[in-house]
Short mmCIF file of C-alpha atoms in Angstrom, two decimals:
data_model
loop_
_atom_site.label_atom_id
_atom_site.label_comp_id
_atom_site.label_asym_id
_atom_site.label_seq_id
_atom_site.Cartn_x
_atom_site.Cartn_y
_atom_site.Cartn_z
CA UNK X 1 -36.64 11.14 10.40
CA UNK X 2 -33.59 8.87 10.04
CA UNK X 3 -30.23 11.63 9.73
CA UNK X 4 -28.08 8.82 9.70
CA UNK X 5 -30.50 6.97 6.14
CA UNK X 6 -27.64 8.20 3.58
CA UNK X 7 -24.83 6.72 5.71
CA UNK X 8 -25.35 3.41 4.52
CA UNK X 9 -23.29 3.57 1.61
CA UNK X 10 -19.55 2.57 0.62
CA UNK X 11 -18.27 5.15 -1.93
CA UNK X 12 -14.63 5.39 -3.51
CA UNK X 13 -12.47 7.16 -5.94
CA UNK X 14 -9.34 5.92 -7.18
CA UNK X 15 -6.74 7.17 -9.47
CA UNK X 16 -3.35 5.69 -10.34
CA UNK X 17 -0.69 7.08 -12.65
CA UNK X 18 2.72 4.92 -13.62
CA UNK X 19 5.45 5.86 -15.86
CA UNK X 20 7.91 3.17 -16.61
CA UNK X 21 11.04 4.54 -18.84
CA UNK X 22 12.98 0.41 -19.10
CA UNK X 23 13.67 -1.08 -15.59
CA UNK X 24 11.99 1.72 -13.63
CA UNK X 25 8.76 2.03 -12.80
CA UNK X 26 7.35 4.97 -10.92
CA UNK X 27 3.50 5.05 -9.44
CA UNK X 28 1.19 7.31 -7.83
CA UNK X 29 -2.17 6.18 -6.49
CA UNK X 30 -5.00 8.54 -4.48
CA UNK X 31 -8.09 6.31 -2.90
CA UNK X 32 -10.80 8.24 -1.48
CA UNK X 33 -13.73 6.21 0.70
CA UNK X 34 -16.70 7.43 1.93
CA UNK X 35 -17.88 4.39 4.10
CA UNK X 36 -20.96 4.60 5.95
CA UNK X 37 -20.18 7.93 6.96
CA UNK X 38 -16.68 8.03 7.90
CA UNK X 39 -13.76 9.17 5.34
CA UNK X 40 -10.62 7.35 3.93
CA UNK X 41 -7.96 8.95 2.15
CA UNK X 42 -4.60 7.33 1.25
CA UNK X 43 -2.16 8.49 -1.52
CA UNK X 44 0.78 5.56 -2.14
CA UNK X 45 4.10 6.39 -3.90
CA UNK X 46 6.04 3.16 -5.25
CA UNK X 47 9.22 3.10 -7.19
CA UNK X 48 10.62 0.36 -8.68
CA UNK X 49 13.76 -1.13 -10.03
CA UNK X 50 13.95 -4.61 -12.29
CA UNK X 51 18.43 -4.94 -11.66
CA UNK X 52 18.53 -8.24 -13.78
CA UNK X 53 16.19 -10.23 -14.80
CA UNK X 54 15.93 -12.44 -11.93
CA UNK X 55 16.18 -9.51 -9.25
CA UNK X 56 14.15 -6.59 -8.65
CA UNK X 57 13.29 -4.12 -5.53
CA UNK X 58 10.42 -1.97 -4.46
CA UNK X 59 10.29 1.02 -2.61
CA UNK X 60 6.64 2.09 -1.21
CA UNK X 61 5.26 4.81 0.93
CA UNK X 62 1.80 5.09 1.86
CA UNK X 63 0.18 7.91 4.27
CA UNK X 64 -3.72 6.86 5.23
CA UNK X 65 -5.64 9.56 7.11
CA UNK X 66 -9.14 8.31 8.32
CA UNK X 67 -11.67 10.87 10.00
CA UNK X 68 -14.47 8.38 11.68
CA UNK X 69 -16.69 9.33 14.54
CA UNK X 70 -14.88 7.59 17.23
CA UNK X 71 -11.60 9.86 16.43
CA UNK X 72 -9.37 10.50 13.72
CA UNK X 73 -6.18 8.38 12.78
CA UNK X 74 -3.11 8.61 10.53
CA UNK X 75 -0.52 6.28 9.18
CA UNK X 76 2.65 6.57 7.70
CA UNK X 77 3.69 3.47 5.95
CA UNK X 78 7.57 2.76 4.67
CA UNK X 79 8.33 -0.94 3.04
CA UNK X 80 11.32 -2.39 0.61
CA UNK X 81 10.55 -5.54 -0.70
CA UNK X 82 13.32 -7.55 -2.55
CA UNK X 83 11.92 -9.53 -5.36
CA UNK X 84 13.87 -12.90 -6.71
CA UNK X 85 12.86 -14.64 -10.06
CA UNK X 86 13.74 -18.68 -9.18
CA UNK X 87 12.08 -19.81 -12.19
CA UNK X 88 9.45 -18.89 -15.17
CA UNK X 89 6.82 -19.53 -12.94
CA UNK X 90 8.06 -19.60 -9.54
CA UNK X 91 8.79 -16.38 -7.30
CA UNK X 92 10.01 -15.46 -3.73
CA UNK X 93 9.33 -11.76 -2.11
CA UNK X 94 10.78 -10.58 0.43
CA UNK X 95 9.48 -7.29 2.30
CA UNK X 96 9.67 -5.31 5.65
CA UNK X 97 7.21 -2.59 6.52
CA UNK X 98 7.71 -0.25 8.94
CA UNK X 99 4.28 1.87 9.66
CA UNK X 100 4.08 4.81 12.33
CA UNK X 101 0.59 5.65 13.51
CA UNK X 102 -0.79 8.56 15.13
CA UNK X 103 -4.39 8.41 16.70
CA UNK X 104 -6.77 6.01 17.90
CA UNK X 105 -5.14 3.02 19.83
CA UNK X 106 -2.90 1.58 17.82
CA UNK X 107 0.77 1.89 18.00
CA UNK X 108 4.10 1.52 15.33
CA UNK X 109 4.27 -1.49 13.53
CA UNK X 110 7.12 -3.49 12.35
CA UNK X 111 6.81 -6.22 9.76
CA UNK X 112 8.70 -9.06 7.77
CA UNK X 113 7.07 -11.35 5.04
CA UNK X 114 8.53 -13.97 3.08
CA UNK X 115 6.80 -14.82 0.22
CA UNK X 116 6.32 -17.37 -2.31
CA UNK X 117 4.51 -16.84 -5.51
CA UNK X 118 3.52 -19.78 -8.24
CA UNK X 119 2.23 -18.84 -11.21
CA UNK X 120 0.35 -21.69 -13.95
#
């Protein structure tokens, strides 16, 4: 007898709700993983605000809490990303994350992207 047979699946549930009155757009998102076992939740709140229409910024929080069998972690996840228009099809982003984690081995993060986007 194999216990550990119906742990060889990946299961998730998502669910994402937006309202976007003009140049605001508000989001909620809830993930739920099952994976091989071990459980995944995150729930992500983004807000975001189109100033002109070549300039734009995005405010996101994220918490993760994973219960595995080697221990249990939990992440807290801040970021404000400025986003520039530079023409119809060219973009630039620029974000910094900030994530605080509690469990496991990992420790706080600090991030900075720049980043180019081309669209055809």
């Amino acid at each position: 007898d194999n216990e550990g047979a119906s742990d060889n699946d990946i299961n998730q549930f998502n669910a994402w709700i937006e309202f976007n009155p003009g140049a605001l757009t508000l989001a909620l998102e809830f993930d739920f993983y099952d994976i091989y076992g071990d459980d995944l939740w995150d729930l992500m709140f983004l807000a975001n605000y189109q100033f002109v229409d070549w300039f734009g910024a995005t405010f996101r929080y994220s918490h993760e809490d994973l219960d595995q069998t080697v221990g249990e972690m939990e992440a807290d996840r801040f970021t404000l990303a400025l986003l520039f228009t530079l023409t119809q099809n060219l973009f630039l982003n620029v974000e910094y994350s900030h994530t605080e984690i509690d469990g496991l081995i990992f420790d706080d993060r600090d991030e900075f992207y720049i980043e180019g986007l081309y669209t055809f």
